[in-house]
Coordinates of C-alpha atoms in Angstrom, one line a residue:
Chain U
X1 CA 0.0 0.0 -0.1
X2 CA 1.4 3.4 -1.0
X3 CA 2.4 5.7 1.8
X4 CA 1.1 9.0 0.8
X5 CA 1.8 12.0 2.9
X6 CA -1.4 14.0 2.2
X7 CA -2.7 15.4 5.4
X8 CA -6.5 15.6 4.9
X9 CA -7.0 17.6 8.0
X10 CA -5.2 20.6 6.7
X11 CA -5.8 23.0 3.7
X12 CA -9.5 22.0 3.6
X13 CA -8.7 18.5 3.2
X14 CA -7.6 18.9 -0.5
X15 CA -4.2 18.1 -1.9
X16 CA -4.9 21.0 -4.3
X17 CA -3.3 24.4 -4.8
X18 CA -5.2 27.1 -6.4
X19 CA -3.4 29.4 -8.7
X20 CA -3.8 31.2 -12.0
X21 CA -2.7 29.9 -15.5
X22 CA -0.1 32.6 -15.8
X23 CA 1.5 31.4 -12.5
X24 CA 1.5 27.8 -13.1
X25 CA 2.8 28.2 -16.7
X26 CA 5.6 30.6 -15.6
X27 CA 6.4 28.4 -12.6
X28 CA 6.9 25.4 -15.1
X29 CA 9.0 27.5 -17.5
X30 CA 11.1 29.2 -14.8
X31 CA 12.0 25.9 -13.1
X32 CA 12.9 23.9 -16.1
X33 CA 15.2 26.3 -18.1
X34 CA 16.9 23.9 -20.4
X35 CA 20.1 25.4 -21.7
X36 CA 21.8 25.0 -25.0
X37 CA 25.4 23.9 -24.6
X38 CA 27.1 26.9 -26.2
X39 CA 30.7 26.8 -24.9
X40 CA 32.6 29.0 -27.4
X41 CA 35.8 29.6 -25.5
X42 CA 37.2 29.6 -21.8
X43 CA 33.7 30.8 -20.4
X44 CA 32.4 27.4 -21.5
X45 CA 34.6 25.8 -18.9
X46 CA 32.8 27.8 -16.2
X47 CA 29.5 27.0 -17.7
X48 CA 30.5 23.3 -17.5
X49 CA 31.6 23.7 -13.9
X50 CA 28.2 25.2 -13.2
X51 CA 26.5 22.2 -14.5
X52 CA 28.8 19.7 -12.6
X53 CA 28.3 18.5 -9.1
X54 CA 29.7 21.4 -6.9
X55 CA 27.3 24.0 -8.4
X56 CA 24.7 21.6 -9.8
X57 CA 22.4 23.3 -12.2
X58 CA 20.0 20.4 -12.1
X59 CA 18.8 22.0 -8.8
X60 CA 17.3 24.7 -10.7
X61 CA 15.9 22.4 -13.3
X62 CA 18.5 23.7 -15.8
X63 CA 19.8 20.8 -17.9
X64 CA 22.2 21.2 -20.8
X65 CA 20.7 20.0 -24.0
X66 CA 22.7 19.4 -27.2
X67 CA 20.0 20.4 -29.5
X68 CA 18.6 23.9 -30.0
X69 CA 15.2 22.4 -30.5
X70 CA 15.0 21.2 -26.9
X71 CA 16.6 24.2 -25.4
X72 CA 14.8 27.3 -23.8
X73 CA 17.9 29.4 -23.0
X74 CA 21.1 29.9 -25.1
X75 CA 24.1 30.7 -22.8
X76 CA 26.6 32.2 -25.2
X77 CA 29.7 31.4 -23.4
X78 CA 32.8 32.8 -25.1
X79 CA 34.3 34.7 -28.0
X80 CA 31.9 34.9 -30.9
X81 CA 33.9 35.1 -34.1
X82 CA 32.7 36.7 -37.4
X83 CA 32.9 33.3 -39.0
X84 CA 30.7 31.8 -36.4
X85 CA 28.1 34.5 -36.4
X86 CA 25.8 33.0 -38.9
X87 CA 25.6 29.8 -37.0
X88 CA 24.6 31.4 -33.8
X89 CA 21.8 33.0 -35.7
X90 CA 20.8 29.7 -37.2
X91 CA 20.7 27.8 -33.9
X92 CA 18.9 30.8 -32.3
X93 CA 16.2 30.5 -35.1
X94 CA 15.9 26.9 -34.4
X95 CA 15.0 27.3 -30.7
X96 CA 11.3 27.3 -30.1
X97 CA 9.7 30.3 -28.4
X98 CA 9.6 31.4 -25.7
X99 CA 13.4 31.5 -25.8
X100 CA 16.0 33.5 -23.8
X101 CA 19.6 34.4 -24.3
X102 CA 22.3 34.9 -21.6
X103 CA 25.4 36.6 -22.8
X104 CA 28.1 35.2 -20.6
X105 CA 31.5 37.0 -20.1
X106 CA 33.2 40.1 -21.6
X107 CA 33.7 38.6 -24.9
X108 CA 30.0 37.7 -25.7
X109 CA 28.8 41.1 -24.1
X110 CA 31.1 43.5 -26.1
X111 CA 33.9 41.5 -27.8
X112 CA 35.9 42.0 -24.6
X113 CA 39.8 42.1 -25.2
X114 CA 39.4 41.0 -28.7
X115 CA 39.1 44.4 -30.3
X116 CA 40.1 42.9 -33.7
X117 CA 38.8 42.3 -37.2
X118 CA 37.7 38.7 -36.5
X119 CA 35.5 39.1 -33.4
X120 CA 31.9 40.2 -33.3
X121 CA 31.7 43.2 -30.9
X122 CA 28.9 41.6 -28.7
X123 CA 26.6 38.9 -29.6
X124 CA 23.6 41.5 -29.3
X125 CA 24.6 42.5 -32.8
X126 CA 23.3 39.1 -33.9
X127 CA 20.6 37.9 -31.5
X128 CA 18.7 39.7 -28.9
X129 CA 20.1 39.2 -25.4
X130 CA 18.1 39.1 -22.1
X131 CA 20.9 39.0 -19.6
X132 CA 24.5 40.2 -19.7
X133 CA 27.0 38.5 -17.2
X134 CA 30.2 40.5 -16.6
X135 CA 33.4 38.9 -16.0
X136 CA 36.4 37.3 -17.7
X137 CA 35.4 34.6 -17.1
X138 CA 32.4 34.9 -14.8
X139 CA 32.5 32.5 -11.9
X140 CA 29.9 29.7 -11.7
X141 CA 28.1 31.7 -8.8
X142 CA 27.6 34.6 -11.4
X143 CA 26.0 32.2 -13.9
X144 CA 23.9 30.8 -11.0
X145 CA 22.8 34.1 -10.1
X146 CA 22.1 35.0 -13.8
X147 CA 19.8 32.0 -14.1
X148 CA 18.0 32.9 -11.0
X149 CA 17.4 36.5 -12.3
X150 CA 16.3 34.9 -15.6
X151 CA 13.9 32.8 -13.6
X152 CA 12.6 36.1 -12.0
X153 CA 12.3 37.7 -15.4
X154 CA 10.4 34.8 -16.8
X155 CA 8.0 34.9 -13.8
X156 CA 7.4 38.7 -14.3
X157 CA 6.3 38.2 -17.9
X158 CA 2.8 37.1 -19.0
X159 CA 2.6 33.4 -20.0
X160 CA 0.0 34.2 -22.7
X161 CA 0.5 32.9 -26.2
X162 CA 0.3 36.4 -27.4
X163 CA 3.7 37.5 -26.0
X164 CA 5.7 39.5 -28.2
X165 CA 8.5 37.4 -29.8
X166 CA 11.9 39.0 -29.4
X167 CA 13.5 40.1 -32.6
X168 CA 16.7 42.1 -33.2
X169 CA 15.1 43.6 -36.1
Chain G
X1 CA 57.9 76.2 -36.2
X2 CA 58.9 72.8 -36.5
X3 CA 59.7 71.5 -40.1
X4 CA 56.8 69.4 -41.7
X5 CA 57.6 65.8 -42.2
X6 CA 55.2 63.8 -44.2
X7 CA 53.8 60.9 -42.2
X8 CA 51.7 59.0 -44.8
X9 CA 54.6 56.5 -45.3
X10 CA 54.6 55.5 -41.6
X11 CA 55.0 51.8 -42.4
X12 CA 58.4 52.3 -44.1
X13 CA 60.2 53.6 -41.0
X14 CA 59.6 54.2 -37.3
X15 CA 57.9 57.4 -36.1
X16 CA 61.0 58.3 -34.0
X17 CA 64.5 56.9 -34.0
X18 CA 67.1 58.0 -31.6
X19 CA 70.3 59.4 -33.3
X20 CA 72.5 56.8 -31.8
X21 CA 70.2 53.9 -31.9
X22 CA 71.5 50.7 -33.6
X23 CA 68.8 48.2 -34.1
X24 CA 69.8 44.9 -32.3
X25 CA 70.5 41.9 -34.6
X26 CA 71.1 38.4 -33.7
X27 CA 74.6 37.7 -34.4
X28 CA 75.4 35.5 -37.4
X29 CA 78.1 32.9 -37.6
X30 CA 79.7 31.5 -40.8
X31 CA 78.4 28.1 -41.7
X32 CA 81.9 26.6 -41.7
X33 CA 81.7 26.9 -37.9
X34 CA 79.5 23.8 -37.7
X35 CA 80.7 20.7 -39.6
X36 CA 77.3 19.2 -40.0
X37 CA 75.7 22.3 -41.5
X38 CA 78.8 22.8 -43.6
X39 CA 78.4 19.4 -45.1
X40 CA 74.7 20.0 -45.9
X41 CA 75.4 23.4 -47.4
X42 CA 78.1 21.9 -49.6
X43 CA 75.6 19.1 -50.7
X44 CA 72.7 21.7 -51.5
X45 CA 75.0 24.3 -53.2
X46 CA 76.3 21.5 -55.5
X47 CA 72.9 21.1 -57.0
X48 CA 71.2 24.4 -56.5
X49 CA 72.1 28.1 -56.5
X50 CA 72.5 29.4 -52.9
X51 CA 72.4 33.2 -52.6
X52 CA 73.3 33.5 -49.0
X53 CA 73.9 31.3 -46.0
X54 CA 74.7 31.7 -42.4
X55 CA 74.0 30.3 -38.9
X56 CA 71.7 32.2 -36.5
X57 CA 70.7 30.8 -33.0
X58 CA 72.0 27.3 -34.1
X59 CA 69.7 27.5 -37.1
X60 CA 71.2 27.4 -40.6
X61 CA 69.6 29.8 -42.9
X62 CA 69.8 29.5 -46.6
X63 CA 68.4 31.8 -49.3
X64 CA 67.6 30.0 -52.5
X65 CA 65.8 30.8 -55.8
X66 CA 62.0 30.6 -55.6
X67 CA 61.8 28.1 -58.6
X68 CA 64.0 25.6 -56.7
X69 CA 61.9 25.1 -53.6
X70 CA 60.3 21.9 -54.4
X71 CA 63.6 20.3 -55.6
X72 CA 65.5 21.6 -52.5
X73 CA 63.0 20.3 -50.0
X74 CA 62.8 17.0 -51.8
X75 CA 66.6 16.7 -51.8
X76 CA 66.9 17.7 -48.1
X77 CA 64.0 15.2 -47.1
X78 CA 65.5 12.2 -49.2
X79 CA 69.3 12.7 -49.0
X80 CA 69.9 15.0 -46.0
X81 CA 67.7 13.4 -43.4
X82 CA 65.6 16.7 -42.8
X83 CA 62.5 14.7 -42.6
X84 CA 60.1 17.2 -41.0
X85 CA 58.7 20.5 -42.1
X86 CA 57.9 22.2 -38.8
X87 CA 56.8 25.6 -39.9
X88 CA 56.3 27.7 -43.0
X89 CA 54.8 31.1 -43.7
X90 CA 55.6 34.4 -45.1
X91 CA 56.9 37.8 -44.1
X92 CA 55.4 40.9 -45.4
X93 CA 58.1 43.3 -47.0
X94 CA 55.7 44.9 -49.3
X95 CA 56.5 48.4 -48.1
X96 CA 60.1 48.0 -48.5
X97 CA 60.4 46.5 -51.9
X98 CA 57.1 44.9 -52.8
X99 CA 58.2 41.3 -52.0
X100 CA 57.3 38.6 -49.6
X101 CA 59.9 36.6 -47.9
X102 CA 58.8 32.8 -47.6
X103 CA 60.5 30.6 -45.0
X104 CA 60.4 26.8 -44.6
X105 CA 61.7 25.6 -41.1
X106 CA 63.1 22.1 -41.6
X107 CA 63.9 19.7 -38.7
X108 CA 66.3 16.6 -38.8
X109 CA 65.7 14.4 -35.9
X110 CA 68.7 12.2 -36.8
X111 CA 71.3 15.1 -37.0
X112 CA 69.3 17.1 -34.3
X113 CA 69.6 20.2 -36.5
X114 CA 67.3 22.8 -37.8
X115 CA 67.6 24.6 -41.1
X116 CA 65.5 27.4 -42.5
X117 CA 65.0 27.7 -46.4
X118 CA 64.2 31.2 -47.5
X119 CA 63.5 33.0 -50.7
X120 CA 61.8 36.2 -51.9
X121 CA 58.9 36.5 -54.3
X122 CA 57.4 39.5 -55.9
X123 CA 53.9 40.6 -54.8
X124 CA 51.4 38.8 -56.9
X125 CA 53.7 35.8 -57.6
X126 CA 52.7 32.3 -56.6
X127 CA 54.9 29.7 -54.8
X128 CA 55.3 25.9 -55.6
X129 CA 53.4 23.9 -53.2
X130 CA 55.4 21.4 -51.3
X131 CA 52.3 19.6 -50.1
X132 CA 53.2 16.4 -52.0
X133 CA 56.4 16.2 -50.0
X134 CA 55.0 17.1 -46.5
X135 CA 51.4 16.8 -45.8
X136 CA 51.6 19.5 -43.1
X137 CA 52.2 22.1 -45.8
X138 CA 48.7 21.5 -46.9
X139 CA 47.3 23.7 -44.1
X140 CA 50.3 25.9 -43.9
X141 CA 50.0 27.0 -47.5
X142 CA 46.2 27.5 -47.1
X143 CA 47.0 29.6 -44.1
X144 CA 49.6 31.6 -46.1
X145 CA 47.0 32.1 -48.8
X146 CA 44.4 33.1 -46.3
X147 CA 46.6 35.6 -44.3
X148 CA 48.9 37.0 -47.1
X149 CA 47.0 36.1 -50.4
X150 CA 50.0 34.1 -51.7
X151 CA 48.8 31.3 -53.8
X152 CA 50.6 27.9 -54.0
X153 CA 50.7 26.2 -57.4
X154 CA 49.6 22.5 -57.5
X155 CA 48.0 22.8 -54.2
X156 CA 44.9 20.3 -54.0
X157 CA 42.5 22.7 -52.2
X158 CA 43.7 26.3 -52.3
X159 CA 41.0 27.9 -50.2
X160 CA 41.0 30.0 -47.1
X161 CA 41.5 28.0 -43.7
X162 CA 40.9 30.4 -40.9
X163 CA 38.7 33.1 -42.3
X164 CA 35.3 32.5 -43.9
X165 CA 35.4 31.5 -47.7
X166 CA 33.6 34.8 -48.6
X167 CA 36.1 37.0 -46.7
X168 CA 37.8 39.9 -48.4
X169 CA 41.3 41.0 -47.5
X170 CA 44.3 39.3 -46.1
X171 CA 44.7 40.0 -42.3
X172 CA 48.3 39.4 -41.7
X173 CA 49.4 42.1 -44.3
X174 CA 50.9 45.0 -42.5
X175 CA 48.6 47.3 -44.3
X176 CA 45.4 45.4 -42.8
X177 CA 44.1 47.5 -40.0
X178 CA 43.8 45.4 -36.7
X179 CA 40.3 46.4 -36.1
X180 CA 39.3 45.5 -39.6
X181 CA 38.4 47.4 -42.8
X182 CA 34.8 48.4 -43.6
X183 CA 34.1 44.9 -45.1
X184 CA 35.1 43.2 -41.9
X185 CA 33.3 45.7 -39.6
X186 CA 30.0 44.9 -41.4
X187 CA 30.7 41.4 -42.4
X188 CA 28.2 39.5 -40.0
X189 CA 25.5 42.2 -40.3
X190 CA 25.7 42.2 -44.1
X191 CA 25.8 38.3 -44.3
X192 CA 22.9 37.6 -41.8
X193 CA 20.6 40.6 -42.2
X194 CA 21.7 42.2 -45.4
X195 CA 23.2 45.7 -46.1
X196 CA 19.9 47.4 -45.4
X197 CA 20.2 46.4 -41.7
X198 CA 23.3 48.5 -41.2
X199 CA 21.4 51.5 -40.1
X200 CA 19.1 49.6 -37.7
X201 CA 21.8 47.9 -36.0
X202 CA 24.4 50.5 -36.1
X203 CA 28.3 50.6 -36.2
X204 CA 30.5 48.6 -34.0
X205 CA 31.5 50.3 -30.6
X206 CA 35.2 49.7 -30.6
X207 CA 36.0 52.0 -27.6
X208 CA 36.2 49.5 -24.8
X209 CA 36.3 52.2 -22.2
X210 CA 33.0 53.7 -23.3
X211 CA 30.4 54.2 -20.6
X212 CA 27.4 56.4 -20.9
X213 CA 25.3 56.5 -17.7
X214 CA 22.5 58.3 -19.3
X215 CA 22.2 55.7 -22.0
X216 CA 19.8 53.1 -20.5
X217 CA 19.8 51.2 -23.9
X218 CA 23.3 50.0 -23.6
X219 CA 24.5 50.6 -20.0
X220 CA 23.0 50.0 -16.5
X221 CA 24.6 51.6 -13.5
X222 CA 25.4 49.0 -10.9
X223 CA 22.9 49.1 -8.1
X224 CA 20.7 51.7 -10.0
X225 CA 19.4 49.5 -12.8
X226 CA 16.5 50.9 -14.7
X227 CA 14.4 49.3 -17.5
X228 CA 15.7 49.6 -21.0
X229 CA 14.9 52.8 -22.6
X230 CA 14.2 54.8 -19.3
X231 CA 15.2 58.4 -19.3
X232 CA 18.0 58.6 -16.7
X233 CA 17.8 61.7 -14.6
X234 CA 20.5 60.9 -12.0
X235 CA 18.2 60.8 -9.0
X236 CA 17.1 57.2 -9.3
X237 CA 16.5 55.2 -6.2
X238 CA 18.8 52.2 -5.6
X239 CA 17.5 49.0 -6.9
X240 CA 17.3 46.0 -4.4
X241 CA 19.3 42.9 -5.4
X242 CA 17.2 39.8 -4.8
X243 CA 17.1 36.3 -5.9
X244 CA 13.3 36.2 -5.7
X245 CA 10.2 38.3 -5.5
X246 CA 9.2 39.8 -2.3
X247 CA 6.2 37.6 -1.8
X248 CA 8.0 34.4 -2.5
X249 CA 7.4 32.2 -5.6
X250 CA 4.6 29.7 -6.0
X251 CA 5.8 26.1 -5.0
X252 CA 9.3 27.2 -4.5
X253 CA 10.8 27.6 -1.0
X254 CA 11.7 31.1 -0.2
X255 CA 15.4 31.6 0.1
X256 CA 16.3 32.9 3.5
X257 CA 19.7 34.3 4.2
X258 CA 19.3 34.1 7.8
X259 CA 18.6 30.4 7.9
X260 CA 21.1 29.6 5.2
X261 CA 24.5 28.2 6.1
X262 CA 27.6 30.1 4.8
X263 CA 30.5 27.8 4.1
X264 CA 33.8 29.4 5.0
X265 CA 36.1 26.4 4.5
X266 CA 36.7 26.0 0.7
X267 CA 38.4 22.7 1.4
X268 CA 35.4 21.2 3.2

């Protein structure tokens, strides 16, 4: 016989929580942010560390996916070169909406130290970015905080289907 | 008044040189000081024309004719035990006399010696590919083509290796600006969104120190963050940094700093 832990003497005797559609949808979205593995440079090492046991992204429901079709957030971790720019756009287009982008580290934010001909000066020239994480490279704690801020941002938005899709142009 | 000196030919000479400055040069020894190198040079000069030769930092440097390069490397590989081509590329002397200097760094594991084969080509000339002798020259010659625009005859796949195939310009030329020409500056925008998007997206911001606290589109003052597009007056209230909303989150335990444990020992 299953040992369930529902206490029928509390909460009106019902194992039921009342909420709104927006809240339950946003709760689901914000607590299962699947991230696209997008390690482009050394920031990717910190992103991997965030996913590993010590920092453990699984606690937030953030699981790294190898396919953009299964991912909700793209963590651009590293230097975006001009040669790679078209591929980041292609991968972003393959992600299903709603989708979010975290620009991780100086290089992804502004080009960083690579003030050269071959580096895109900030990945927001190619795709719309929700969150910029400063640092070179940001510690895993920064990325954790960034994911929590993104959760907060997701909860603040309306969950309705009519939400405006993000476009750079 | 100071005399006017034209500065448009800045590449040819340094902007300022001390009167008594003598550019340091790595000392050169005669090839005869090393018996192994002397024997190698004798074998090479018996079959090919050697223009200049010396030893610099335990490397023998030999200048030959451009047309001989394939035969020289083949002779060195098959007869002189120089079995490895460790490095090859070009040096840009376009400003000096419109030439490129091509070098091939050879290594002999048996003799434990390194020899550098060099020659000059005019701008626009091609070199003979040594890819048939050394497979590693495949990528090196492609890189040379990519970075300097020097083509290699008889190369199986003469395309760019590092830059995109549709790139214009050769980045290692001394005349190429480090931050890129106009083509480079708009490359990704032109390719992905088209030229008509240039105005909407705007030029690259190359000034890494640029901060504008009144521009809420691109910048956010730490601790005083405002929504994007807000007009900044300077009298903003500080924003409170928090992980969660004030009232807590549905079905998620509220994070409480007072009840949480702070780990001081990183080696726990």
